[in-house]
Amino acid sequence: MDQDYEQGDEIEIEAIGIEVSSQPIELYKVFKIANLVGGGGEAKHLIAEGYVAVNGELETRKRRKLYDGDFFEFNQEYYVVVCDAPVTEPAEKVKNASEPATPAAKKKNKPSAQKQNNNHKEEAQPSKKKGNGRSSIDFF
């Protein structure tokens, strides 16, 4: 291995395959599946501290999405993600993208209705001193 590799050259490495049931999968979850850590918190800590490289680059994002064929290095070992399932994005995100337009319109209408209700309440209550916005407190 005394040859110098130029960027873009392919090199062959041995990697341990980590089989996952769906993709994409978050990096810290792969650590848990592979039993590289005791728990998710430990995995997140190791990733955030810079002990992991994904596809040859240092990775500090705990929720980095990994797909079939992505590889990562940890503790001087190489691991590759293996998944036969097609790529599926969570359906919740798609729904959330279309829903905000409707509730936002409703929210805009509610404050004006609340202001109208507040105006009626203020008329029914005795007037308070206007000054710094505070009223006096009676203790008896």
PDB file of C-alpha atoms in Angstrom:
ATOM      1  CA  MET A   1       0.000   0.000   0.000  1.00  0.00           C
ATOM      2  CA  ASP A   2       2.778   2.414  -0.710  1.00  0.00           C
ATOM      3  CA  GLN A   3       0.892   3.716  -3.720  1.00  0.00           C
ATOM      4  CA  ASP A   4      -0.649   7.157  -3.434  1.00  0.00           C
ATOM      5  CA  TYR A   5      -4.348   7.165  -4.194  1.00  0.00           C
ATOM      6  CA  GLU A   6      -5.804  10.109  -6.014  1.00  0.00           C
ATOM      7  CA  GLN A   7      -9.249  11.358  -5.169  1.00  0.00           C
ATOM      8  CA  GLY A   8     -11.817   9.415  -7.168  1.00  0.00           C
ATOM      9  CA  ASP A   9      -9.746   6.226  -7.244  1.00  0.00           C
ATOM     10  CA  GLU A  10     -11.555   3.187  -5.920  1.00  0.00           C
ATOM     11  CA  ILE A  11     -10.040   1.145  -3.140  1.00  0.00           C
ATOM     12  CA  GLU A  12     -11.308  -2.127  -1.788  1.00  0.00           C
ATOM     13  CA  ILE A  13     -12.030  -2.544   1.908  1.00  0.00           C
ATOM     14  CA  GLU A  14     -13.524  -5.292   4.021  1.00  0.00           C
ATOM     15  CA  ALA A  15     -16.762  -4.228   5.660  1.00  0.00           C
ATOM     16  CA  ILE A  16     -19.188  -5.923   8.020  1.00  0.00           C
ATOM     17  CA  GLY A  17     -22.719  -5.942   6.608  1.00  0.00           C
ATOM     18  CA  ILE A  18     -25.495  -4.549   8.794  1.00  0.00           C
ATOM     19  CA  GLU A  19     -28.886  -5.742   7.549  1.00  0.00           C
ATOM     20  CA  VAL A  20     -31.753  -3.321   8.165  1.00  0.00           C
ATOM     21  CA  SER A  21     -35.448  -3.795   7.413  1.00  0.00           C
ATOM     22  CA  SER A  22     -36.190  -0.378   5.919  1.00  0.00           C
ATOM     23  CA  GLN A  23     -34.431   2.599   4.418  1.00  0.00           C
ATOM     24  CA  PRO A  24     -33.576   5.331   5.020  1.00  0.00           C
ATOM     25  CA  ILE A  25     -32.476   4.588   8.576  1.00  0.00           C
ATOM     26  CA  GLU A  26     -30.902   7.010  11.022  1.00  0.00           C
ATOM     27  CA  LEU A  27     -27.225   6.560  11.832  1.00  0.00           C
ATOM     28  CA  TYR A  28     -27.640   6.138  15.581  1.00  0.00           C
ATOM     29  CA  LYS A  29     -30.244   3.391  15.012  1.00  0.00           C
ATOM     30  CA  VAL A  30     -27.773   1.424  12.891  1.00  0.00           C
ATOM     31  CA  PHE A  31     -25.343   1.527  15.827  1.00  0.00           C
ATOM     32  CA  LYS A  32     -28.025  -0.008  18.040  1.00  0.00           C
ATOM     33  CA  ILE A  33     -28.942  -2.678  15.474  1.00  0.00           C
ATOM     34  CA  ALA A  34     -25.278  -3.668  15.064  1.00  0.00           C
ATOM     35  CA  ASN A  35     -24.828  -3.839  18.863  1.00  0.00           C
ATOM     36  CA  LEU A  36     -21.916  -1.407  18.668  1.00  0.00           C
ATOM     37  CA  VAL A  37     -23.266   0.491  21.688  1.00  0.00           C
ATOM     38  CA  GLY A  38     -25.300  -0.182  24.787  1.00  0.00           C
ATOM     39  CA  GLY A  39     -28.068   2.258  23.877  1.00  0.00           C
ATOM     40  CA  GLY A  40     -29.199   5.132  21.712  1.00  0.00           C
ATOM     41  CA  GLY A  41     -27.799   7.784  24.044  1.00  0.00           C
ATOM     42  CA  GLU A  42     -24.340   6.285  23.833  1.00  0.00           C
ATOM     43  CA  ALA A  43     -24.579   6.109  20.038  1.00  0.00           C
ATOM     44  CA  LYS A  44     -25.637   9.760  19.799  1.00  0.00           C
ATOM     45  CA  HIS A  45     -22.775  10.811  22.061  1.00  0.00           C
ATOM     46  CA  LEU A  46     -20.142   8.939  20.028  1.00  0.00           C
ATOM     47  CA  ILE A  47     -21.458  10.370  16.759  1.00  0.00           C
ATOM     48  CA  ALA A  48     -21.635  13.938  18.087  1.00  0.00           C
ATOM     49  CA  GLU A  49     -18.060  13.685  19.424  1.00  0.00           C
ATOM     50  CA  GLY A  50     -16.742  12.827  15.957  1.00  0.00           C
ATOM     51  CA  TYR A  51     -15.868   9.143  16.304  1.00  0.00           C
ATOM     52  CA  VAL A  52     -17.766   8.165  13.132  1.00  0.00           C
ATOM     53  CA  ALA A  53     -17.111   8.651   9.419  1.00  0.00           C
ATOM     54  CA  VAL A  54     -19.853   8.011   6.844  1.00  0.00           C
ATOM     55  CA  ASN A  55     -18.858   7.333   3.234  1.00  0.00           C
ATOM     56  CA  GLY A  56     -15.318   8.501   4.034  1.00  0.00           C
ATOM     57  CA  GLU A  57     -16.285  11.824   5.660  1.00  0.00           C
ATOM     58  CA  LEU A  58     -16.490  12.737   9.347  1.00  0.00           C
ATOM     59  CA  GLU A  59     -20.126  12.745  10.459  1.00  0.00           C
ATOM     60  CA  THR A  60     -21.544  14.436  13.565  1.00  0.00           C
ATOM     61  CA  ARG A  61     -25.250  14.339  12.640  1.00  0.00           C
ATOM     62  CA  LYS A  62     -26.905  11.698  14.813  1.00  0.00           C
ATOM     63  CA  ARG A  63     -29.937  11.402  12.589  1.00  0.00           C
ATOM     64  CA  ARG A  64     -28.032  11.214   9.313  1.00  0.00           C
ATOM     65  CA  LYS A  65     -30.090   9.096   6.913  1.00  0.00           C
ATOM     66  CA  LEU A  66     -28.323   5.987   5.627  1.00  0.00           C
ATOM     67  CA  TYR A  67     -29.337   4.044   2.541  1.00  0.00           C
ATOM     68  CA  ASP A  68     -28.437   0.660   1.074  1.00  0.00           C
ATOM     69  CA  GLY A  69     -24.733   0.654   0.191  1.00  0.00           C
ATOM     70  CA  ASP A  70     -23.703   3.490   2.530  1.00  0.00           C
ATOM     71  CA  PHE A  71     -20.732   2.589   4.677  1.00  0.00           C
ATOM     72  CA  PHE A  72     -19.394   3.983   7.904  1.00  0.00           C
ATOM     73  CA  GLU A  73     -16.236   3.635   9.935  1.00  0.00           C
ATOM     74  CA  PHE A  74     -16.243   3.263  13.696  1.00  0.00           C
ATOM     75  CA  ASN A  75     -13.546   2.009  16.045  1.00  0.00           C
ATOM     76  CA  GLN A  76     -11.215   1.151  13.111  1.00  0.00           C
ATOM     77  CA  GLU A  77     -13.835  -1.159  11.575  1.00  0.00           C
ATOM     78  CA  TYR A  78     -15.899  -0.623   8.427  1.00  0.00           C
ATOM     79  CA  TYR A  79     -19.619  -1.387   8.249  1.00  0.00           C
ATOM     80  CA  VAL A  80     -21.974  -1.296   5.271  1.00  0.00           C
ATOM     81  CA  VAL A  81     -25.769  -0.880   5.328  1.00  0.00           C
ATOM     82  CA  VAL A  82     -27.588  -3.702   3.541  1.00  0.00           C
ATOM     83  CA  CYS A  83     -31.304  -3.371   2.758  1.00  0.00           C
ATOM     84  CA  ASP A  84     -33.438  -5.032   0.077  1.00  0.00           C
ATOM     85  CA  ALA A  85     -36.537  -2.922   0.811  1.00  0.00           C
ATOM     86  CA  PRO A  86     -37.284   0.070  -1.444  1.00  0.00           C
ATOM     87  CA  VAL A  87     -36.676   3.599  -0.151  1.00  0.00           C
ATOM     88  CA  THR A  88     -39.684   4.857   1.789  1.00  0.00           C
ATOM     89  CA  GLU A  89     -40.056   8.339   3.227  1.00  0.00           C
ATOM     90  CA  PRO A  90     -42.378   8.774   6.228  1.00  0.00           C
ATOM     91  CA  ALA A  91     -45.945   9.566   5.155  1.00  0.00           C
ATOM     92  CA  GLU A  92     -46.403  11.961   8.107  1.00  0.00           C
ATOM     93  CA  LYS A  93     -44.101  14.549   6.570  1.00  0.00           C
ATOM     94  CA  VAL A  94     -46.113  14.567   3.340  1.00  0.00           C
ATOM     95  CA  LYS A  95     -49.361  15.123   5.267  1.00  0.00           C
ATOM     96  CA  ASN A  96     -47.836  17.883   7.380  1.00  0.00           C
ATOM     97  CA  ALA A  97     -46.723  19.744   4.276  1.00  0.00           C
ATOM     98  CA  SER A  98     -50.294  20.007   2.945  1.00  0.00           C
ATOM     99  CA  GLU A  99     -52.079  20.591   6.273  1.00  0.00           C
ATOM    100  CA  PRO A 100     -50.553  23.874   7.532  1.00  0.00           C
ATOM    101  CA  ALA A 101     -52.439  25.996   4.991  1.00  0.00           C
ATOM    102  CA  THR A 102     -55.828  25.048   6.441  1.00  0.00           C
ATOM    103  CA  PRO A 103     -55.087  25.483  10.184  1.00  0.00           C
ATOM    104  CA  ALA A 104     -53.232  28.739   9.539  1.00  0.00           C
ATOM    105  CA  ALA A 105     -56.371  30.211   7.997  1.00  0.00           C
ATOM    106  CA  LYS A 106     -58.393  29.067  10.983  1.00  0.00           C
ATOM    107  CA  LYS A 107     -55.884  30.530  13.418  1.00  0.00           C
ATOM    108  CA  LYS A 108     -56.098  33.916  11.705  1.00  0.00           C
ATOM    109  CA  ASN A 109     -59.860  33.939  12.196  1.00  0.00           C
ATOM    110  CA  LYS A 110     -59.755  32.900  15.842  1.00  0.00           C
ATOM    111  CA  PRO A 111     -57.773  35.848  17.256  1.00  0.00           C
ATOM    112  CA  SER A 112     -60.204  38.359  15.769  1.00  0.00           C
ATOM    113  CA  ALA A 113     -63.106  36.424  17.285  1.00  0.00           C
ATOM    114  CA  GLN A 114     -61.281  36.382  20.619  1.00  0.00           C
ATOM    115  CA  LYS A 115     -60.695  40.125  20.414  1.00  0.00           C
ATOM    116  CA  GLN A 116     -64.409  40.664  19.844  1.00  0.00           C
ATOM    117  CA  ASN A 117     -65.207  38.492  22.874  1.00  0.00           C
ATOM    118  CA  ASN A 118     -62.624  40.370  24.952  1.00  0.00           C
ATOM    119  CA  ASN A 119     -64.199  43.700  23.998  1.00  0.00           C
ATOM    120  CA  HIS A 120     -67.561  42.506  25.338  1.00  0.00           C
ATOM    121  CA  LYS A 121     -65.937  41.364  28.577  1.00  0.00           C
ATOM    122  CA  GLU A 122     -64.188  44.702  29.056  1.00  0.00           C
ATOM    123  CA  GLU A 123     -67.466  46.558  28.649  1.00  0.00           C
ATOM    124  CA  ALA A 124     -69.146  44.401  31.291  1.00  0.00           C
ATOM    125  CA  GLN A 125     -66.324  44.840  33.837  1.00  0.00           C
ATOM    126  CA  PRO A 126     -65.823  48.119  35.712  1.00  0.00           C
ATOM    127  CA  SER A 127     -63.204  50.335  34.122  1.00  0.00           C
ATOM    128  CA  LYS A 128     -59.720  50.120  35.571  1.00  0.00           C
ATOM    129  CA  LYS A 129     -57.076  52.806  35.834  1.00  0.00           C
ATOM    130  CA  LYS A 130     -55.098  53.153  32.664  1.00  0.00           C
ATOM    131  CA  GLY A 131     -51.472  53.859  33.315  1.00  0.00           C
ATOM    132  CA  ASN A 132     -48.840  51.223  33.536  1.00  0.00           C
ATOM    133  CA  GLY A 133     -51.336  48.425  32.888  1.00  0.00           C
ATOM    134  CA  ARG A 134     -51.503  47.293  36.510  1.00  0.00           C
ATOM    135  CA  SER A 135     -54.433  47.517  38.837  1.00  0.00           C
ATOM    136  CA  SER A 136     -54.437  47.886  42.606  1.00  0.00           C
ATOM    137  CA  ILE A 137     -54.975  44.867  44.864  1.00  0.00           C
ATOM    138  CA  ASP A 138     -57.350  45.006  47.850  1.00  0.00           C
ATOM    139  CA  PHE A 139     -56.357  42.815  50.796  1.00  0.00           C
ATOM    140  CA  PHE A 140     -59.654  43.039  52.762  1.00  0.00           C
TER     141      PHE A 140
END
